[in-house]
Amino acid sequence: MVLNRVSPFNSVQRKSIFMLLCCHVFLLIAFYQQQPLMVYGVAAVAVFWRYFVAIGRWFLPGFWLRLVFVVLAIAAVINANFRWGSLDQFIMLLLFALSFKLLETKHRRDAHVYIFISFLVIASRLLYDQHFLTVLYCLLTLWLLLTTLVTLNVNNQQVSLTLFSAKKSAAIALQALPVMMVFYLIIPRIPPLWSIPNLSSQQTSGLGDTIDSATMSLLGQSSDVAFRIDFSVQVPKRSDRYWRGMVLEDFDGRRWTINKNLHRVLPKGGVTKTTTEKSLYRVTIEPTFQPYIYAQRGSFSSTATIKQSSAKLLFRDSDISQRFAYDVTPPGVEADAAKEFSDILLANRQLPSNNPRTIDYGRQLAERYAGQTGNIVQHIVDKFNREDYYYTLQAPEVNTDHSVDRFLFDSRQGYCSHYAGAFVLLMRAAGVPARVVGGYQGGELNSDGTLVVRQYDAHAWAEIWQQDRGWVRVDPTAAIAPERVSQGAMEMLRQRNEFLAGGLSEVIGLANSNWFRQLDRQYDAFNHRWNTWILNFDGQQQVRILEKLLGEINPLRIVLFILFAIVLATLLALLPAILRYRPAGKTQRAQSHFDRLLRLMSWLGQPILPAEGEYDYCCRMALEFPSLRLHFISFADSYQRCIYGQQDSELVVVNTQLKQLRYAMVKLTLKRFWQRIVPAK
């Protein structure tokens, strides 16, 4: 079976149509939950319509009907719940175009256009995410498209057409693999010259600039990964896993907000380090579209794009729009660690004009304990612990500017942001500077030693100012729900039957089985390595790998490395032929000599006739060219003895006589040509 030269206007065979329909289904499945339901409805209509056309029951839609479809599709794209001009709209338009192309596919040219558009569409799926299973599915779809493309260009009368096409497409992909891997290793990792606009359909979860009564409740229902941490030192115990990301110092009665103008940016060299510069851990954070970086208090980062503020927070100079890795170094000590600017302390004493009962209660505590900050803190913590307060993600919704009053004195039900917010407001009312801190607490160790922090680990706690110690962490949640800190958010919520982030596996009880947890952790660990070594492959990793492979990196070794990849790809391409190679026997070699003679004679206008044998052909040529009669008869006799005889020496005779015959034939042809252009005198 060989590839054919076919006209682009030849009709597409039924088997190829069925394969195109399978490709269309695979493409649409790839965009599950990424595109509106209208896209799948149109695709289903196109697939069923084209199927009934292929089996001869329906006809392809006419021009006017296709025009109506196009107008309706454009209207659907305009009215879709996407940002105008976003990539989602263009992908939606491409999917519509692909479905409509299926409805007008009659010729091979149409099928080729469909497949080439499909290559672009399946590549655009990776704009949403690049998880390993997603990439694997895209590669499977790509292989199916290549198989369909091969099917369009082979002899459709063969029985094993699909199997041949699948093997051929797999061979094509494998032959390109060595070159792709080498170029992946050697192409310089430079920052992009432009950026791709964010997809409006990407739903990112995480902490933002504000924390209100609904923020933590929503995050508590999400099991999405927030970030992963690879430690180069001992993993801190669970009660010390506080990952700070932001401080929230403005309160309007309902929500706490970041004051972005309050804190200064510390210079990189303005910190006195008390420990070595070796990295403590490396954090790989998922896209948040926020600039906030999570680390333990006072930590620094050697990553160039990360800065530190006077609030001991790390932040990036731009939003995190893609997976990002950074190193965290040990905490340092500033010369004025126990000091703070007066405007910052003043801002953290500010009281809102609402929540009067909470403010009065705080002032009563100040009078009762006469400025003894430790006693005030202990009184509030004991109040949460001894009275009938309850930690729950299903707290009653509060739509009022007196949210703290309602929580503290009425409902007494809430989660970390409720307790942290109420604590901070009470401390401010007592005259102690205080602020809410947002971040994550906890994390689960994976099978590869990586600490995985998920969105349901989001947490809020408080920091109060003490003159001799600076800002000190106080976690009111530990008083009302100590298992939140000691066991983690997932176990605590499971004990309270409030864990909603497990999805279907949690509902059917599968998440409680040890084997399922182990399998999930193994996959998560593999996915993390995939992210580290493939998706986050940067210039430093590239240099380290090339140094291991090549030693010294120079242009000559790079060129030799590329040539090695090309040679390896060529060997892979020739491998099937090498494995199938068998030395030609005497009969086959004799036949090849006769074929060489036939090619020469056919070029001179003397092809072999149908049903004419080799000996008869030579006899006819002897009559056609009398001057070469002996050459043709001798060649025919030697050819016959070589085919039917037992002596291999006749093959040498055939080869010698063939050379003499070809030389004499060319000489005779040139002589006749000369006689035609130069008439005899």
C-alpha positions as semicolon CSV with decimal commas, in nm:
position;residue;x (nm);y (nm);z (nm)
1;M;0,000;0,000;0,000
2;V;0,152;0,335;-0,105
3;L;0,056;0,698;-0,097
4;N;-0,121;0,814;-0,411
5;R;-0,121;1,132;-0,610
6;V;-0,488;1,215;-0,602
7;S;-0,677;1,509;-0,738
8;P;-0,795;1,758;-0,473
9;F;-1,137;1,747;-0,637
10;N;-1,184;1,372;-0,593
11;S;-1,478;1,281;-0,371
12;V;-1,412;1,184;-0,010
13;Q;-1,480;0,818;0,055
14;R;-1,732;0,715;0,319
15;K;-1,469;0,572;0,552
16;S;-1,280;0,903;0,548
17;I;-1,603;1,089;0,626
18;F;-1,661;0,867;0,930
19;M;-1,308;0,940;1,050
20;L;-1,368;1,314;1,009
21;L;-1,679;1,278;1,225
22;C;-1,475;1,101;1,494
23;C;-1,219;1,383;1,480
24;H;-1,496;1,639;1,528
25;V;-1,627;1,460;1,836
26;F;-1,279;1,441;1,988
27;L;-1,218;1,811;1,922
28;L;-1,540;1,915;2,092
29;I;-1,474;1,695;2,395
30;A;-1,140;1,873;2,439
31;F;-1,325;2,201;2,505
32;Y;-1,563;2,054;2,764
33;Q;-1,667;2,326;3,015
34;Q;-1,466;2,586;2,823
35;Q;-1,726;2,689;2,565
36;P;-2,102;2,760;2,582
37;L;-2,361;2,490;2,520
38;M;-2,452;2,645;2,181
39;V;-2,118;2,529;2,036
40;Y;-2,189;2,166;2,126
41;G;-2,545;2,187;1,994
42;V;-2,430;2,311;1,655
43;A;-2,155;2,047;1,645
44;A;-2,404;1,769;1,723
45;V;-2,634;1,886;1,442
46;A;-2,340;1,900;1,199
47;V;-2,217;1,550;1,292
48;F;-2,560;1,385;1,259
49;W;-2,642;1,573;0,938
50;R;-2,313;1,476;0,774
51;Y;-2,354;1,115;0,889
52;F;-2,694;1,081;0,720
53;V;-2,553;1,244;0,407
54;A;-2,270;0,988;0,406
55;I;-2,511;0,694;0,420
56;G;-2,723;0,847;0,142
57;R;-3,038;0,950;0,330
58;W;-2,999;1,330;0,332
59;F;-2,844;1,598;0,114
60;L;-2,584;1,860;0,204
61;P;-2,740;2,197;0,300
62;G;-2,769;2,455;0,025
63;F;-2,609;2,796;0,006
64;W;-2,891;2,993;0,170
65;L;-2,926;2,750;0,458
66;R;-2,552;2,764;0,522
67;L;-2,573;3,144;0,515
68;V;-2,844;3,136;0,784
69;F;-2,623;2,910;0,996
70;V;-2,331;3,151;0,965
71;V;-2,541;3,454;1,063
72;L;-2,680;3,273;1,367
73;A;-2,331;3,163;1,470
74;I;-2,196;3,519;1,451
75;A;-2,490;3,638;1,662
76;A;-2,415;3,364;1,918
77;V;-2,049;3,468;1,935
78;I;-2,144;3,833;1,990
79;N;-2,394;3,745;2,264
80;A;-2,168;3,494;2,440
81;N;-2,066;3,565;2,796
82;F;-1,712;3,647;2,693
83;R;-1,514;3,969;2,703
84;W;-1,534;4,140;2,364
85;G;-1,228;4,063;2,156
86;S;-1,108;3,785;2,388
87;L;-0,947;3,464;2,271
88;D;-1,257;3,275;2,385
89;Q;-1,461;3,447;2,117
90;F;-1,213;3,360;1,845
91;I;-1,196;2,997;1,959
92;M;-1,576;2,982;1,965
93;L;-1,581;3,122;1,612
94;L;-1,326;2,861;1,501
95;L;-1,537;2,579;1,645
96;F;-1,843;2,709;1,460
97;A;-1,642;2,734;1,138
98;L;-1,519;2,378;1,185
99;S;-1,875;2,247;1,223
100;F;-1,993;2,436;0,913
101;K;-1,693;2,312;0,714
102;L;-1,801;1,960;0,797
103;L;-2,140;2,033;0,637
104;E;-1,985;2,131;0,304
105;T;-1,710;1,870;0,283
106;K;-1,743;1,685;-0,048
107;H;-1,395;1,679;-0,200
108;R;-1,051;1,593;-0,068
109;R;-0,962;1,961;-0,078
110;D;-1,245;2,034;0,168
111;A;-1,129;1,755;0,397
112;H;-0,773;1,890;0,391
113;V;-0,894;2,238;0,489
114;Y;-1,097;2,086;0,773
115;I;-0,794;1,898;0,908
116;F;-0,565;2,200;0,888
117;I;-0,816;2,413;1,081
118;S;-0,843;2,130;1,333
119;F;-0,467;2,147;1,395
120;L;-0,508;2,510;1,496
121;V;-0,812;2,436;1,711
122;I;-0,653;2,153;1,910
123;A;-0,345;2,369;1,969
124;S;-0,566;2,648;2,106
125;R;-0,697;2,406;2,371
126;L;-0,360;2,431;2,544
127;L;-0,421;2,801;2,604
128;Y;-0,658;2,703;2,885
129;D;-0,428;2,466;3,074
130;Q;-0,137;2,231;3,010
131;H;-0,201;1,952;3,260
132;F;-0,048;1,621;3,164
133;L;-0,382;1,452;3,091
134;T;-0,487;1,750;2,879
135;V;-0,167;1,730;2,675
136;L;-0,208;1,354;2,641
137;Y;-0,563;1,396;2,513
138;C;-0,452;1,664;2,265
139;L;-0,179;1,432;2,136
140;L;-0,435;1,153;2,094
141;T;-0,659;1,389;1,896
142;L;-0,362;1,503;1,688
143;W;-0,278;1,140;1,607
144;L;-0,637;1,082;1,498
145;L;-0,618;1,388;1,270
146;L;-0,291;1,264;1,117
147;T;-0,446;0,920;1,065
148;T;-0,739;1,081;0,883
149;L;-0,502;1,287;0,670
150;V;-0,312;0,975;0,567
151;T;-0,639;0,796;0,494
152;L;-0,731;1,068;0,246
153;N;-0,414;1,003;0,049
154;V;-0,391;0,624;0,024
155;N;-0,554;0,363;-0,194
156;N;-0,902;0,337;-0,045
157;Q;-0,958;-0,009;-0,196
158;Q;-0,726;-0,172;0,054
159;V;-0,885;-0,376;0,330
160;S;-0,652;-0,268;0,614
161;L;-0,676;0,102;0,534
162;T;-0,740;0,234;0,885
163;L;-0,468;0,022;1,044
164;F;-0,217;0,126;0,778
165;S;-0,305;0,495;0,826
166;A;-0,273;0,469;1,204
167;K;0,072;0,307;1,176
168;K;0,188;0,557;0,915
169;S;0,078;0,860;1,121
170;A;0,241;0,718;1,435
171;A;0,564;0,665;1,238
172;I;0,556;1,024;1,113
173;A;0,514;1,156;1,468
174;L;0,790;0,933;1,610
175;Q;1,033;1,038;1,338
176;A;0,987;1,402;1,436
177;L;1,032;1,331;1,808
178;P;1,418;1,338;1,826
179;V;1,444;1,668;1,638
180;M;1,170;1,818;1,856
181;M;1,347;1,712;2,178
182;V;1,682;1,852;2,067
183;F;1,536;2,187;1,965
184;Y;1,343;2,196;2,293
185;L;1,676;2,167;2,474
186;I;1,886;2,408;2,269
187;I;1,652;2,692;2,168
188;P;1,732;2,983;2,404
189;R;1,472;3,051;2,673
190;I;1,413;3,423;2,627
191;P;1,121;3,627;2,763
192;P;0,831;3,658;2,517
193;L;0,823;3,965;2,296
194;W;0,448;3,986;2,340
195;S;0,187;3,829;2,565
196;I;-0,134;3,643;2,488
197;P;-0,449;3,813;2,621
198;N;-0,607;3,631;2,911
199;L;-0,895;3,400;2,838
200;S;-1,210;3,553;2,978
201;S;-1,350;3,208;3,054
202;Q;-1,064;3,117;3,285
203;Q;-1,206;3,101;3,634
204;T;-0,922;3,157;3,879
205;S;-0,978;3,112;4,249
206;G;-0,767;3,260;4,524
207;L;-0,734;3,552;4,757
208;G;-0,776;3,900;4,614
209;D;-0,750;4,258;4,734
210;T;-1,041;4,220;4,976
211;I;-1,172;3,968;5,229
212;D;-1,538;3,969;5,319
213;S;-1,790;3,726;5,462
214;A;-1,813;3,526;5,139
215;T;-1,447;3,501;5,035
216;M;-1,334;3,218;5,261
217;S;-1,660;3,029;5,220
218;L;-1,611;3,010;4,842
219;L;-1,245;2,911;4,871
220;G;-1,335;2,643;5,125
221;Q;-1,535;2,469;4,851
222;S;-1,244;2,456;4,602
223;S;-0,979;2,185;4,588
224;D;-0,773;2,365;4,321
225;V;-0,401;2,381;4,390
226;A;-0,286;2,723;4,512
227;F;0,086;2,646;4,514
228;R;0,335;2,366;4,576
229;I;0,651;2,384;4,785
230;D;0,972;2,181;4,741
231;F;1,178;2,199;5,060
232;S;1,555;2,178;5,077
233;V;1,533;2,172;5,460
234;Q;1,307;1,996;5,707
235;V;0,938;2,058;5,645
236;P;0,791;2,280;5,919
237;K;0,534;2,125;6,147
238;R;0,169;2,184;6,062
239;S;0,110;2,452;6,327
240;D;0,393;2,663;6,177
241;R;0,272;2,646;5,816
242;Y;0,145;3,002;5,785
243;W;0,195;3,135;5,432
244;R;0,147;3,511;5,434
245;G;0,036;3,687;5,118
246;M;-0,124;4,019;5,211
247;V;-0,214;4,247;5,500
248;L;-0,556;4,411;5,502
249;E;-0,576;4,731;5,703
250;D;-0,883;4,922;5,577
251;F;-1,228;4,825;5,706
252;D;-1,560;4,971;5,591
253;G;-1,789;4,764;5,810
254;R;-1,828;4,473;5,565
255;R;-1,492;4,392;5,411
256;W;-1,122;4,428;5,479
257;T;-0,916;4,584;5,201
258;I;-0,547;4,622;5,120
259;N;-0,408;4,973;5,154
260;K;-0,166;4,974;4,861
261;N;-0,020;5,316;4,939
262;L;0,073;5,250;5,301
263;H;0,385;5,035;5,281
264;R;0,715;5,111;5,114
265;V;0,920;4,875;4,898
266;L;1,242;4,758;5,060
267;P;1,558;4,766;4,851
268;K;1,721;4,432;4,776
269;G;2,037;4,522;4,959
270;G;1,881;4,694;5,255
271;V;1,844;4,386;5,470
272;T;2,089;4,232;5,714
273;K;2,075;3,854;5,677
274;T;2,132;3,641;5,987
275;T;2,164;3,312;5,800
276;T;2,314;3,189;5,478
277;E;2,174;3,275;5,138
278;K;2,088;2,912;5,059
279;S;1,728;2,865;4,949
280;L;1,493;2,716;5,208
281;Y;1,229;2,608;4,959
282;R;1,103;2,662;4,607
283;V;0,740;2,758;4,551
284;T;0,549;2,692;4,229
285;I;0,236;2,906;4,232
286;E;-0,061;2,865;4,002
287;P;-0,194;3,163;3,801
288;T;-0,379;3,407;4,028
289;F;-0,376;3,725;3,815
290;Q;-0,262;3,898;4,133
291;P;0,091;4,012;4,224
292;Y;0,092;3,856;4,573
293;I;0,357;3,598;4,665
294;Y;0,312;3,354;4,953
295;A;0,587;3,270;5,201
296;Q;0,649;3,259;5,574
297;R;0,684;3,588;5,755
298;G;1,007;3,776;5,696
299;S;1,129;3,549;5,418
300;F;1,312;3,683;5,117
301;S;1,344;3,571;4,759
302;S;1,645;3,568;4,531
303;T;1,418;3,571;4,225
304;A;1,481;3,893;4,035
305;T;1,117;3,986;3,973
306;I;1,012;3,956;4,339
307;K;1,030;4,244;4,586
308;Q;0,956;4,285;4,956
309;S;0,747;4,548;5,126
310;S;0,788;4,696;5,473
311;A;0,501;4,470;5,585
312;K;0,736;4,172;5,537
313;L;0,537;4,066;5,232
314;L;0,668;3,939;4,901
315;F;0,511;4,056;4,579
316;R;0,583;4,046;4,210
317;D;0,619;4,353;3,991
318;S;0,346;4,217;3,761
319;D;0,042;3,994;3,794
320;I;0,096;3,617;3,794
321;S;-0,079;3,520;3,470
322;Q;0,090;3,181;3,432
323;R;0,250;2,920;3,652
324;F;0,547;3,080;3,826
325;A;0,829;2,939;4,040
326;Y;1,039;3,135;4,291
327;D;1,298;3,058;4,557
328;V;1,256;3,161;4,919
329;T;1,560;3,232;5,136
330;P;1,573;3,246;5,518
331;P;1,429;3,543;5,705
332;G;1,653;3,842;5,764
333;V;1,659;4,104;6,037
334;E;1,632;4,475;5,973
335;A;1,807;4,725;6,193
336;D;1,471;4,878;6,292
337;A;1,280;4,549;6,328
338;A;1,099;4,669;6,643
339;K;1,001;5,001;6,490
340;E;0,730;5,100;6,251
341;F;0,636;5,421;6,079
342;S;0,386;5,627;6,272
343;D;0,149;5,655;5,975
344;I;0,129;5,275;5,952
345;L;0,054;5,240;6,322
346;L;-0,203;5,517;6,296
347;A;-0,373;5,346;6,004
348;N;-0,394;5,024;6,203
349;R;-0,574;5,203;6,487
350;Q;-0,846;5,346;6,264
351;L;-1,204;5,257;6,356
352;P;-1,505;5,254;6,123
353;S;-1,814;5,461;6,185
354;N;-2,026;5,146;6,218
355;N;-2,027;4,838;6,444
356;P;-2,078;5,044;6,766
357;R;-2,130;4,747;6,999
358;T;-1,798;4,591;6,905
359;I;-1,614;4,923;6,944
360;D;-1,772;4,986;7,286
361;Y;-1,679;4,638;7,401
362;G;-1,317;4,693;7,293
363;R;-1,296;5,021;7,480
364;Q;-1,429;4,849;7,790
365;L;-1,148;4,597;7,763
366;A;-0,894;4,881;7,738
367;E;-1,029;5,037;8,057
368;R;-1,043;4,704;8,236
369;Y;-0,687;4,596;8,157
370;A;-0,527;4,941;8,144
371;G;-0,309;4,888;7,839
372;Q;-0,200;4,532;7,919
373;T;-0,206;4,399;7,563
374;G;-0,145;4,037;7,658
375;N;-0,443;4,032;7,893
376;I;-0,669;4,185;7,630
377;V;-0,566;3,922;7,375
378;Q;-0,622;3,643;7,626
379;H;-0,966;3,778;7,720
380;I;-1,085;3,781;7,357
381;V;-0,943;3,435;7,287
382;D;-1,109;3,297;7,601
383;K;-1,438;3,456;7,495
384;F;-1,428;3,271;7,164
385;N;-1,328;2,947;7,337
386;R;-1,567;2,942;7,632
387;E;-1,880;3,097;7,494
388;D;-2,109;2,937;7,237
389;Y;-1,920;3,040;6,924
390;Y;-1,911;2,792;6,637
391;Y;-1,672;2,756;6,343
392;T;-1,854;2,680;6,016
393;L;-1,833;2,758;5,646
394;Q;-2,212;2,775;5,636
395;A;-2,243;3,092;5,842
396;P;-2,554;3,306;5,788
397;E;-2,505;3,573;5,525
398;V;-2,470;3,925;5,663
399;N;-2,567;4,214;5,433
400;T;-2,509;4,505;5,664
401;D;-2,238;4,753;5,756
402;H;-2,257;4,618;6,113
403;S;-2,127;4,275;6,013
404;V;-1,894;4,237;6,311
405;D;-2,170;4,335;6,559
406;R;-2,401;4,081;6,400
407;F;-2,139;3,806;6,421
408;L;-1,998;3,885;6,764
409;F;-2,324;3,933;6,953
410;D;-2,598;3,767;6,748
411;S;-2,516;3,477;6,513
412;R;-2,183;3,370;6,673
413;Q;-2,123;3,147;6,369
414;G;-1,848;3,207;6,119
415;Y;-1,511;3,105;5,982
416;C;-1,158;3,238;5,997
417;S;-1,228;3,576;5,838
418;H;-1,511;3,641;6,087
419;Y;-1,295;3,565;6,391
420;A;-0,987;3,746;6,258
421;G;-1,190;4,054;6,159
422;A;-1,372;4,071;6,493
423;F;-1,045;4,025;6,684
424;V;-0,870;4,303;6,494
425;L;-1,159;4,547;6,542
426;L;-1,171;4,474;6,916
427;M;-0,794;4,528;6,947
428;R;-0,813;4,857;6,759
429;A;-1,098;4,970;6,981
430;A;-0,875;4,886;7,279
431;G;-0,605;5,112;7,133
432;V;-0,372;4,839;7,001
433;P;-0,263;4,858;6,635
434;A;-0,390;4,546;6,461
435;R;-0,448;4,418;6,107
436;V;-0,590;4,120;5,922
437;V;-0,347;3,895;5,736
438;G;-0,460;3,684;5,440
439;G;-0,286;3,375;5,314
440;Y;-0,290;3,000;5,356
441;Q;-0,240;2,774;5,654
442;G;-0,142;2,409;5,638
443;G;-0,087;2,195;5,332
444;E;-0,059;1,821;5,269
445;L;0,266;1,636;5,203
446;N;0,263;1,451;4,874
447;S;0,425;1,118;4,792
448;D;0,733;1,294;4,652
449;G;0,784;1,513;4,959
450;T;0,619;1,818;4,803
451;L;0,385;2,022;5,021
452;V;0,063;2,088;4,830
453;V;-0,142;2,387;4,944
454;R;-0,495;2,404;4,805
455;Q;-0,759;2,673;4,796
456;Y;-0,952;2,524;5,087
457;D;-0,637;2,593;5,296
458;A;-0,700;2,968;5,256
459;H;-0,694;3,134;5,595
460;A;-0,712;3,469;5,768
461;W;-0,552;3,559;6,098
462;A;-0,446;3,872;6,288
463;E;-0,129;4,058;6,371
464;I;-0,098;4,302;6,661
465;W;0,174;4,552;6,730
466;Q;0,389;4,520;7,043
467;Q;0,650;4,781;7,107
468;D;0,923;4,540;7,208
469;R;0,848;4,267;6,953
470;G;0,697;4,435;6,649
471;W;0,411;4,265;6,469
472;V;0,303;3,943;6,642
473;R;0,076;3,678;6,491
474;V;-0,245;3,587;6,672
475;D;-0,480;3,327;6,522
476;P;-0,825;3,350;6,687
477;T;-0,942;3,049;6,486
478;A;-0,707;2,828;6,689
479;A;-0,916;2,911;6,998
480;I;-1,254;2,816;6,853
481;A;-1,138;2,535;6,618
482;P;-0,787;2,417;6,715
483;E;-0,817;2,121;6,478
484;R;-0,813;2,371;6,188
485;V;-0,446;2,434;6,266
486;S;-0,344;2,097;6,408
487;Q;-0,516;1,872;6,150
488;G;-0,576;2,096;5,851
489;A;-0,884;2,237;5,683
490;M;-0,979;1,919;5,495
491;E;-0,986;1,688;5,797
492;M;-1,163;1,945;6,014
493;L;-1,436;2,007;5,757
494;R;-1,480;1,635;5,698
495;Q;-1,538;1,583;6,067
496;R;-1,806;1,852;6,053
497;N;-1,955;1,715;5,727
498;E;-1,884;2,048;5,556
499;F;-1,610;1,946;5,314
500;L;-1,750;2,038;4,973
501;A;-1,425;2,050;4,772
502;G;-1,396;1,677;4,710
503;G;-1,643;1,669;4,422
504;L;-1,802;1,344;4,312
505;S;-1,537;1,128;4,482
506;E;-1,632;1,284;4,816
507;V;-2,003;1,233;4,759
508;I;-1,975;0,863;4,676
509;G;-1,720;0,800;4,951
510;L;-1,432;0,716;4,718
511;A;-1,214;0,989;4,868
512;N;-1,211;0,807;5,203
513;S;-1,035;0,500;5,063
514;N;-0,660;0,482;5,113
515;W;-0,585;0,348;4,764
516;F;-0,772;0,637;4,601
517;R;-0,586;0,894;4,812
518;Q;-0,257;0,728;4,729
519;L;-0,338;0,723;4,357
520;D;-0,444;1,088;4,368
521;R;-0,121;1,186;4,543
522;Q;0,088;0,989;4,295
523;Y;-0,079;1,163;4,004
524;D;-0,043;1,503;4,169
525;A;0,327;1,435;4,226
526;F;0,371;1,335;3,862
527;N;0,183;1,645;3,749
528;H;0,412;1,860;3,962
529;R;0,719;1,708;3,797
530;W;0,557;1,764;3,460
531;N;0,510;2,130;3,548
532;T;0,866;2,162;3,679
533;W;1,058;1,990;3,401
534;I;0,840;2,057;3,099
535;L;0,611;2,357;3,142
536;N;0,843;2,562;3,366
537;F;1,160;2,464;3,183
538;D;1,367;2,781;3,207
539;G;1,711;2,903;3,105
540;Q;1,885;2,781;3,422
541;Q;1,753;2,426;3,383
542;Q;1,844;2,436;3,016
543;V;2,205;2,530;3,089
544;R;2,238;2,259;3,357
545;I;2,108;1,985;3,125
546;L;2,322;2,095;2,829
547;E;2,632;2,103;3,049
548;K;2,561;1,745;3,157
549;L;2,512;1,632;2,796
550;L;2,778;1,836;2,617
551;G;3,020;1,944;2,886
552;E;3,139;2,282;2,763
553;I;2,869;2,464;2,568
554;N;3,000;2,612;2,242
555;P;2,863;2,659;1,886
556;L;3,045;2,355;1,746
557;R;2,898;2,117;2,002
558;I;2,552;2,265;1,954
559;V;2,576;2,206;1,576
560;L;2,699;1,850;1,630
561;F;2,412;1,792;1,873
562;I;2,163;1,909;1,609
563;L;2,325;1,688;1,344
564;F;2,304;1,394;1,581
565;A;1,929;1,454;1,619
566;I;1,883;1,474;1,242
567;V;2,079;1,151;1,190
568;L;1,875;0,982;1,463
569;A;1,550;1,098;1,302
570;T;1,672;0,969;0,964
571;L;1,757;0,633;1,114
572;L;1,411;0,615;1,270
573;A;1,259;0,691;0,930
574;L;1,469;0,418;0,765
575;L;1,426;0,168;1,047
576;P;1,116;-0,005;0,901
577;A;1,289;-0,045;0,565
578;I;1,604;-0,176;0,734
579;L;1,407;-0,429;0,936
580;R;1,223;-0,547;0,624
581;Y;1,538;-0,563;0,409
582;R;1,627;-0,902;0,265
583;P;1,922;-0,953;0,022
584;A;1,796;-0,992;-0,334
585;G;1,836;-1,337;-0,487
586;K;1,973;-1,424;-0,830
587;T;1,631;-1,409;-0,993
588;Q;1,548;-1,068;-0,848
589;R;1,882;-0,921;-0,955
590;A;1,840;-1,057;-1,306
591;Q;1,492;-0,910;-1,319
592;S;1,630;-0,572;-1,213
593;H;1,876;-0,583;-1,505
594;F;1,591;-0,650;-1,747
595;D;1,390;-0,364;-1,590
596;R;1,680;-0,128;-1,659
597;L;1,670;-0,231;-2,024
598;L;1,294;-0,178;-2,036
599;R;1,325;0,175;-1,896
600;L;1,578;0,266;-2,167
601;M;1,372;0,116;-2,446
602;S;1,050;0,274;-2,319
603;W;1,223;0,612;-2,322
604;L;1,319;0,542;-2,687
605;G;0,957;0,460;-2,772
606;Q;0,973;0,079;-2,760
607;P;0,778;-0,034;-2,451
608;I;0,693;-0,396;-2,382
609;L;0,352;-0,508;-2,503
610;P;0,082;-0,653;-2,275
611;A;0,123;-1,029;-2,219
612;E;0,463;-1,020;-2,392
613;G;0,739;-1,223;-2,229
614;E;1,099;-1,115;-2,182
615;Y;1,240;-1,349;-2,453
616;D;0,970;-1,252;-2,703
617;Y;1,037;-0,885;-2,636
618;C;1,409;-0,926;-2,707
619;C;1,332;-1,113;-3,031
620;R;1,100;-0,836;-3,142
621;M;1,366;-0,574;-3,067
622;A;1,620;-0,782;-3,265
623;L;1,389;-0,753;-3,569
624;E;1,330;-0,382;-3,499
625;F;1,704;-0,309;-3,480
626;P;1,884;-0,550;-3,717
627;S;2,227;-0,403;-3,643
628;L;2,183;-0,496;-3,276
629;R;2,035;-0,839;-3,341
630;L;2,325;-1,032;-3,189
631;H;2,324;-0,812;-2,876
632;F;1,952;-0,868;-2,810
633;I;1,966;-1,245;-2,880
634;S;2,273;-1,292;-2,660
635;F;2,116;-1,093;-2,375
636;A;1,791;-1,294;-2,402
637;D;1,976;-1,629;-2,392
638;S;2,188;-1,526;-2,094
639;Y;1,880;-1,391;-1,913
640;Q;1,696;-1,720;-1,965
641;R;1,990;-1,927;-1,836
642;C;2,024;-1,696;-1,534
643;I;1,653;-1,724;-1,445
644;Y;1,616;-2,098;-1,491
645;G;1,972;-2,219;-1,448
646;Q;2,171;-2,306;-1,138
647;Q;2,495;-2,116;-1,199
648;D;2,534;-1,771;-1,037
649;S;2,809;-1,682;-1,286
650;E;2,544;-1,617;-1,552
651;L;2,439;-1,305;-1,354
652;V;2,775;-1,144;-1,429
653;V;2,732;-1,228;-1,797
654;V;2,384;-1,068;-1,799
655;N;2,518;-0,753;-1,641
656;T;2,807;-0,731;-1,892
657;Q;2,581;-0,791;-2,193
658;L;2,332;-0,534;-2,062
659;K;2,603;-0,269;-2,048
660;Q;2,715;-0,355;-2,404
661;L;2,357;-0,352;-2,531
662;R;2,277;-0,016;-2,367
663;Y;2,598;0,135;-2,506
664;A;2,523;0,007;-2,856
665;M;2,162;0,125;-2,834
666;V;2,260;0,477;-2,728
667;K;2,525;0,488;-3,002
668;L;2,271;0,380;-3,266
669;T;2,017;0,635;-3,143
670;L;2,270;0,920;-3,163
671;K;2,375;0,807;-3,511
672;R;2,015;0,811;-3,636
673;F;1,957;1,151;-3,476
674;W;2,268;1,291;-3,648
675;Q;2,156;1,155;-3,983
676;R;1,823;1,336;-3,948
677;I;1,969;1,679;-3,875
678;V;2,263;1,644;-4,119
679;P;2,135;1,502;-4,453
680;A;2,376;1,293;-4,656
681;K;2,541;1,472;-4,956
